[in-house]
PDB file of C-alpha atoms in Angstrom:
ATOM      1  CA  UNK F1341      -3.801   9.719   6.492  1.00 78.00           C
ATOM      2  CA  UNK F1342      -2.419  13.227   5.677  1.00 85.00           C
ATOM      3  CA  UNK F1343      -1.683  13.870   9.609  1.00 85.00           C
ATOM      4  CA  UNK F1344       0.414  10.756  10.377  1.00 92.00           C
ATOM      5  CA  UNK F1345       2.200  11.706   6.922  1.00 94.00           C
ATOM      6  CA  UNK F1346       3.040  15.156   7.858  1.00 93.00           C
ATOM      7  CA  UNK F1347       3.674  13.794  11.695  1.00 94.00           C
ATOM      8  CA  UNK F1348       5.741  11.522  10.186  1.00 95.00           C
ATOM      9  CA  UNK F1349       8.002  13.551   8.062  1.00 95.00           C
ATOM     10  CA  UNK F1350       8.280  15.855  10.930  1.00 95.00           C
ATOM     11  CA  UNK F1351       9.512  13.306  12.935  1.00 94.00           C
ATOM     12  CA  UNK F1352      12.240  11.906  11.275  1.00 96.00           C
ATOM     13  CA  UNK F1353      13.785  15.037  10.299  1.00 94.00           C
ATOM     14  CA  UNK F1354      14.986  15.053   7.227  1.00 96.00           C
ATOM     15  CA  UNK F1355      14.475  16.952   3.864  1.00 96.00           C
ATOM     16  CA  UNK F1356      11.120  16.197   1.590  1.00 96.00           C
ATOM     17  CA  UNK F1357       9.516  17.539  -1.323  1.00 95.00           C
ATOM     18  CA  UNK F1358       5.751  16.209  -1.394  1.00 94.00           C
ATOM     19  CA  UNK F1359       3.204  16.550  -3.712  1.00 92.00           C
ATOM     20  CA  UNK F1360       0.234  16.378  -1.921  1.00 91.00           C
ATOM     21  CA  UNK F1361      -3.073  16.337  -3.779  1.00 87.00           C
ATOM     22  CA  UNK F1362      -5.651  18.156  -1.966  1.00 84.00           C
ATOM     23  CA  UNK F1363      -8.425  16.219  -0.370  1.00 83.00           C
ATOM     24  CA  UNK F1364     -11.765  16.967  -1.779  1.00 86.00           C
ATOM     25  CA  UNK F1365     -14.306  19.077   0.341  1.00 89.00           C
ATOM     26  CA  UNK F1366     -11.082  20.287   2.765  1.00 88.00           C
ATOM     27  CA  UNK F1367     -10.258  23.903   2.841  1.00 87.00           C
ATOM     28  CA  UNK F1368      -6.459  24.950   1.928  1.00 81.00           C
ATOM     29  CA  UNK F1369      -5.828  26.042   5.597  1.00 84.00           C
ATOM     30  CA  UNK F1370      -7.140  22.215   6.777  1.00 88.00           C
ATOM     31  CA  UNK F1371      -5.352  20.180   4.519  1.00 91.00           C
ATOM     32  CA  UNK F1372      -2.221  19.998   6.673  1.00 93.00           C
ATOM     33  CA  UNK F1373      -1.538  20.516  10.631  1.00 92.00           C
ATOM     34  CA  UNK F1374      -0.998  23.929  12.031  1.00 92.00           C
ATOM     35  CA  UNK F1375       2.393  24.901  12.061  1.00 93.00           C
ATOM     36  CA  UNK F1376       3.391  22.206   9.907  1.00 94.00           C
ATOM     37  CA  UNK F1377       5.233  24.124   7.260  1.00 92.00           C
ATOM     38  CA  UNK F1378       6.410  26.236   9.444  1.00 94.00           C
ATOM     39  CA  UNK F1379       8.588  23.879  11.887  1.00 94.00           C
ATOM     40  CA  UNK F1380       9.809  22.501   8.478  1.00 95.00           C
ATOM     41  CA  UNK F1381      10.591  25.273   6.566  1.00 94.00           C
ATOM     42  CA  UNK F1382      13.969  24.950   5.120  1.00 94.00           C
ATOM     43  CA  UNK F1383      13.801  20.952   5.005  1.00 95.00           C
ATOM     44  CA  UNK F1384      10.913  20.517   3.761  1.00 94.00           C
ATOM     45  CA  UNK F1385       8.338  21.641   1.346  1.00 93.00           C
ATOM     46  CA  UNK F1386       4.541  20.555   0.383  1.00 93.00           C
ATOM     47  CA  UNK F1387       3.202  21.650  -2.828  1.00 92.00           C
ATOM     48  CA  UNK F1388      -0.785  20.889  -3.196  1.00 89.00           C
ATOM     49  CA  UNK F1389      -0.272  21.219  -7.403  1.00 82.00           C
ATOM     50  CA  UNK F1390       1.329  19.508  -9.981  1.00 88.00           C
ATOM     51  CA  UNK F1391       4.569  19.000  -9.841  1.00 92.00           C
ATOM     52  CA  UNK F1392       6.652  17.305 -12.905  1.00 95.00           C
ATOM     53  CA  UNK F1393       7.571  13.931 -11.447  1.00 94.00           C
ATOM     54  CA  UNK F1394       9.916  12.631 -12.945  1.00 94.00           C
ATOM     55  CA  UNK F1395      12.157  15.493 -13.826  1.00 96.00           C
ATOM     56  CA  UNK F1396      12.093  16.077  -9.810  1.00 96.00           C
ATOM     57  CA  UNK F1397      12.989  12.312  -9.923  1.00 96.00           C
ATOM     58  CA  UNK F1398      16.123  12.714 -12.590  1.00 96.00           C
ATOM     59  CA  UNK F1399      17.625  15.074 -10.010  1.00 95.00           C
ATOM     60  CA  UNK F1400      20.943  14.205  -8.363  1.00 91.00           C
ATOM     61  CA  UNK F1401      19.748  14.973  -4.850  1.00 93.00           C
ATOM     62  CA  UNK F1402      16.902  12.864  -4.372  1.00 96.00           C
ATOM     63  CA  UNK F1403      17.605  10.017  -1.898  1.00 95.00           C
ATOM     64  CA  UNK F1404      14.385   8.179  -1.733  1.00 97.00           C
ATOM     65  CA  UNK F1405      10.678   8.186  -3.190  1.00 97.00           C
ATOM     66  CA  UNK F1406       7.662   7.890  -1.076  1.00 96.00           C
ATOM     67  CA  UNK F1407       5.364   6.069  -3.609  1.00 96.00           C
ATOM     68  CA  UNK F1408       1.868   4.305  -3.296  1.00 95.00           C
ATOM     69  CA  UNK F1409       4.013   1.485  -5.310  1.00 96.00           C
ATOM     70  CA  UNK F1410       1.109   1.635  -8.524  1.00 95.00           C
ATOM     71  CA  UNK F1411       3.187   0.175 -11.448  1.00 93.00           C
ATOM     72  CA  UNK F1412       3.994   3.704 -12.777  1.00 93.00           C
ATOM     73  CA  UNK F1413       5.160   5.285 -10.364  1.00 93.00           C
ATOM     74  CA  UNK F1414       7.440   2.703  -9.677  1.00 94.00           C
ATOM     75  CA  UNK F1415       8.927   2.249 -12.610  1.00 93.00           C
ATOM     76  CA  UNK F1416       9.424   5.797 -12.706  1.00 94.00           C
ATOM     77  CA  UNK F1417      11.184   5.774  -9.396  1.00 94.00           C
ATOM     78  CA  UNK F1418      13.188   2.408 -10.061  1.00 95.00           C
ATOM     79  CA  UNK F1419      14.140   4.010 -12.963  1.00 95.00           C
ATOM     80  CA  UNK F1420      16.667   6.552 -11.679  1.00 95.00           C
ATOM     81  CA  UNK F1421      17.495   4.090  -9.088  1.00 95.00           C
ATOM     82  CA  UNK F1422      16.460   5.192  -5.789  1.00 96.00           C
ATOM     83  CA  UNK F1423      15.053   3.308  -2.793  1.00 97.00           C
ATOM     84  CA  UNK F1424      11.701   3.335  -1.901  1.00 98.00           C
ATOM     85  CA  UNK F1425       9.206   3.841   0.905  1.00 98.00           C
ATOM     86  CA  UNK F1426       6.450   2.264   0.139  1.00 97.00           C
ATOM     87  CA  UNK F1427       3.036   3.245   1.342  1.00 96.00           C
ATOM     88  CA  UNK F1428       0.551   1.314  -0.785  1.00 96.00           C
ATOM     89  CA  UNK F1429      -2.998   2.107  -0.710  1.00 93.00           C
ATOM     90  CA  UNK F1430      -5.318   0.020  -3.058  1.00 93.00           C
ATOM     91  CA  UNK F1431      -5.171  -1.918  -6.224  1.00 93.00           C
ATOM     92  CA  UNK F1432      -2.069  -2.914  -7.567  1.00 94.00           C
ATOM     93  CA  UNK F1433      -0.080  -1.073  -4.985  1.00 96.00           C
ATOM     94  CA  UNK F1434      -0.285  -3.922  -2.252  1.00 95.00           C
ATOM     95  CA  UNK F1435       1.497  -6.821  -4.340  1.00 96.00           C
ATOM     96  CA  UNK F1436       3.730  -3.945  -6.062  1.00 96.00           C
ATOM     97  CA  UNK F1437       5.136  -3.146  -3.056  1.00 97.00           C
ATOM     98  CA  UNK F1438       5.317  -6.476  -1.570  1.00 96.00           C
ATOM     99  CA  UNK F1439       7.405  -7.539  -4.404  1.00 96.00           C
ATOM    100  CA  UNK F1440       9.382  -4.586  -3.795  1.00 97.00           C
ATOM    101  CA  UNK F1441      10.396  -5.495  -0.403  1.00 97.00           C
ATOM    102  CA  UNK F1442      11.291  -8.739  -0.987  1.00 97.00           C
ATOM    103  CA  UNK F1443      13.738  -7.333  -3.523  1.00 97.00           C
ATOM    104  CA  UNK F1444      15.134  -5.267  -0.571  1.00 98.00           C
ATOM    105  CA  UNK F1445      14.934  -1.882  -2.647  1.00 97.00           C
ATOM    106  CA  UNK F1446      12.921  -0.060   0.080  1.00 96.00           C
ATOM    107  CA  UNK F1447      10.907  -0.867   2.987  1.00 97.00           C
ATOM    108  CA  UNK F1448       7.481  -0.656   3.666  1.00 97.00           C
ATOM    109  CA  UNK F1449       5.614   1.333   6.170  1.00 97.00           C
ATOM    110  CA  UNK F1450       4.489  -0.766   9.144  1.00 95.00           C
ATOM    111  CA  UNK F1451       0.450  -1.247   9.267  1.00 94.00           C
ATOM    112  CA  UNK F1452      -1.770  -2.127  12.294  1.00 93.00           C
ATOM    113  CA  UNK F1453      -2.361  -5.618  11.350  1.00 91.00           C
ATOM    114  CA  UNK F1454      -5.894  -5.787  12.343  1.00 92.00           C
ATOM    115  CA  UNK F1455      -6.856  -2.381  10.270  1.00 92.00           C
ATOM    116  CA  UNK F1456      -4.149  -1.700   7.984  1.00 90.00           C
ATOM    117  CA  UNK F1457      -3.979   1.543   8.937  1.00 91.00           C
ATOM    118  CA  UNK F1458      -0.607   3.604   9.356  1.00 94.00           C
ATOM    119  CA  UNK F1459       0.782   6.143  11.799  1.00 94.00           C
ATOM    120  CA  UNK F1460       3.216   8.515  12.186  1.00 94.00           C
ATOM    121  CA  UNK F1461       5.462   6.044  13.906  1.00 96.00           C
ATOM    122  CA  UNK F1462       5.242   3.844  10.877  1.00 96.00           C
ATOM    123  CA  UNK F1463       6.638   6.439   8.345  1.00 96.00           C
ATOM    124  CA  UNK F1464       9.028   8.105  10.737  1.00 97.00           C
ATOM    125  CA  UNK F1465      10.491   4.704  10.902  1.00 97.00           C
ATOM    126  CA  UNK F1466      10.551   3.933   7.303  1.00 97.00           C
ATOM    127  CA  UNK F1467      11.834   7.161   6.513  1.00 97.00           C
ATOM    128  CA  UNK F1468      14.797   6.517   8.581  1.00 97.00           C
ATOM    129  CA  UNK F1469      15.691   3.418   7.740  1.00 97.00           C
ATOM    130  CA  UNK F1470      15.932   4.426   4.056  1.00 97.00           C
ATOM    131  CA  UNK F1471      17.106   7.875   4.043  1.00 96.00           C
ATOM    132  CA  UNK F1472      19.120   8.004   7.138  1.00 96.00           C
ATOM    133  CA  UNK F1473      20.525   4.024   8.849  1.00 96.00           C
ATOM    134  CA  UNK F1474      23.377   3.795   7.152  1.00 96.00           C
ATOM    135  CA  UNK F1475      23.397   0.241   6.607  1.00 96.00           C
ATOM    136  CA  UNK F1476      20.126  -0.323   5.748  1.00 96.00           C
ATOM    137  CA  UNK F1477      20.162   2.602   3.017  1.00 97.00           C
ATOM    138  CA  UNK F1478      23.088   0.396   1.647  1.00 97.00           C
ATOM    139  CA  UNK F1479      21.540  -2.175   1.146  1.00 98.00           C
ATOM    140  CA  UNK F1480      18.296  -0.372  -0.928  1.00 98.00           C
ATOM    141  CA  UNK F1481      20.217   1.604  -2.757  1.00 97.00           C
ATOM    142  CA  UNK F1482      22.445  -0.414  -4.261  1.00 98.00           C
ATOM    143  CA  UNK F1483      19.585  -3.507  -5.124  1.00 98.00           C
ATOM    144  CA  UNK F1484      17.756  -0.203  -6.301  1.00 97.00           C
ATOM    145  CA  UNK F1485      20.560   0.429  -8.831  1.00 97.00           C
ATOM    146  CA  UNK F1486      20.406  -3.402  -9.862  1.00 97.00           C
ATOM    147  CA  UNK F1487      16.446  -3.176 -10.573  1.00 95.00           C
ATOM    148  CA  UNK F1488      17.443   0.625 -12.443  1.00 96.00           C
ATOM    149  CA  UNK F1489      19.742  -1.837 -14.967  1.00 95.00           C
ATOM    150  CA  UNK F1490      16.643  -3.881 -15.572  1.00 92.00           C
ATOM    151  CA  UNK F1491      14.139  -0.861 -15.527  1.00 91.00           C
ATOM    152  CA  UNK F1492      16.268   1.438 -18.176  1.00 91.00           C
ATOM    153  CA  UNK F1493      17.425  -1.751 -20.745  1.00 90.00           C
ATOM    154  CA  UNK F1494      15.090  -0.877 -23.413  1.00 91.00           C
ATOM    155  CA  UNK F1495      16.106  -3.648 -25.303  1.00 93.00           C
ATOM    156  CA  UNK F1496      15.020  -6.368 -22.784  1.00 90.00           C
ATOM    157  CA  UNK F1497      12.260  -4.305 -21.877  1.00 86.00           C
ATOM    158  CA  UNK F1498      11.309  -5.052 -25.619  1.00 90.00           C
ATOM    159  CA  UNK F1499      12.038  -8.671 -25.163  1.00 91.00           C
ATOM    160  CA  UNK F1500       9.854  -8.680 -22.936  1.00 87.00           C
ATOM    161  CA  UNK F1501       7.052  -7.637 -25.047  1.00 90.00           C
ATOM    162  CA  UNK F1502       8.276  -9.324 -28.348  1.00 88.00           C
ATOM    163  CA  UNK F1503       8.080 -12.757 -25.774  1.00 90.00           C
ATOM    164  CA  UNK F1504       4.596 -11.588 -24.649  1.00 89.00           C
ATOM    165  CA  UNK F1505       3.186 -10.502 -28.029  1.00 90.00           C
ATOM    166  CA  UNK F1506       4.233 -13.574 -30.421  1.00 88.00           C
ATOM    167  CA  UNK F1507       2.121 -16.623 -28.769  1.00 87.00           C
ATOM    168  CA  UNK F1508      -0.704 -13.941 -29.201  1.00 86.00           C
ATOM    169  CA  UNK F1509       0.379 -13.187 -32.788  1.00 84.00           C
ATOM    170  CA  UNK F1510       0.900 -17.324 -33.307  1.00 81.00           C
ATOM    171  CA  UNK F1511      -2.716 -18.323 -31.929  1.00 76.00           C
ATOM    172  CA  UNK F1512      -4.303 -15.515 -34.040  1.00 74.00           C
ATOM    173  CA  UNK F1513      -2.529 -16.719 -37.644  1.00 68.00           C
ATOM    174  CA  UNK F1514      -3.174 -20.641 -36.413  1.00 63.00           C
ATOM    175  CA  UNK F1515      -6.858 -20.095 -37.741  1.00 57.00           C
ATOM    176  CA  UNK F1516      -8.445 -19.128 -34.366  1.00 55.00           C
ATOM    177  CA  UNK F1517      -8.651 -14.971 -34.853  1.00 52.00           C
ATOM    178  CA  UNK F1518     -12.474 -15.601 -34.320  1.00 53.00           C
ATOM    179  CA  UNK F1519     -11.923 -17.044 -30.916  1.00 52.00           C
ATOM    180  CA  UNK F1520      -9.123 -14.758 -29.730  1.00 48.00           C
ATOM    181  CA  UNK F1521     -10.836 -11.784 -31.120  1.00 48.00           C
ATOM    182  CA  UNK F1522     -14.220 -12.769 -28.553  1.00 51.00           C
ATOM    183  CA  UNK F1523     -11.836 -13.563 -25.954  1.00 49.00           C
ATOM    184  CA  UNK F1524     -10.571 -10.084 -25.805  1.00 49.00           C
ATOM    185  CA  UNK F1525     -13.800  -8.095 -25.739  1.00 46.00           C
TER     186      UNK F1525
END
């Protein structure tokens, strides 16, 4: 997975922070391609610590996030508005970013139908179309603003919850706090 990342990257050319966490068992000089950070020094940089997202997300100059699409990441993302590249991996991730791309706020990276595995191809290509094709990065960025108005409106966001709390609140006082309290645990 790493390899078609970094291949990827490489490939399209343009400039990338990534926060890469280190693959268990793999030495520091294995975790990424030989000569890797050297052909992209200057464009791009690969940190294997942590890194504070989403103060590097708040930042003027970021045109895109790479994200695995789990449900925090991209609301943190969505939140400052920028397009995505999804590259979802398990869980949540799949319908996150499925849902995502059917919003048109980013694209997802192509995967071998039969395996669901990715190549370098597949993120070069992604990576392009958000960051680079003109009139495809149009169109994500601005329906990324659009879901940022939804994302950062703290008072729907607490509509939301008020809407999802009070039929909980309403079946608990209706006499039935025995059965809801079982049905939770």
């Amino acid at each position: 997975m790493v390899w078609s990342i970094t291949s990827g990257l490489e490939l399209a050319g343009t400039r990338f922070l990534w926060a890469l966490r280190k693959p268990r068992g793999v030495a520091d000089a294995d975790v990424l391609p030989a000569g890797f950070q050297e052909r992209t020094d200057g464009r791009g940089l690969v940190t294997m610590g942590w890194v504070p997202q989403i103060a590097i997300l708040a930042h003027d100059t970021v045109g895109a996030f790479l994200t695995p699409c789990g449900r925090n990441s991209l609301t943190e993302g969505l939140l400052y508005g920028h397009p995505l590249i999804m590259l979802p991996i398990f869980g949540d991730q799949g319908p996150n970013a499925r849902l995502m791309a059917g919003r048109k706020v980013g694209l997802q990276v192509a995967r071998n139908e039969d395996d669901g595995s990715f190549d370098r191809h597949g993120i070069e290509s992604a990576v392009r179309a958000v960051m680079v094709e003109e009139d495809t990065r149009r169109v994500f960025v601005a329906n990324a603003l659009k879901m940022q108005e939804i994302v950062a409106d703290k008072e729907l966001q607490e509509r939301y919850v008020d809407e999802f709390v009070q039929p909980l609140r309403s079946y608990i006082t209706d006499g039935n706090s025995s059965t809801a309290a079982e049905t939770w645990y």
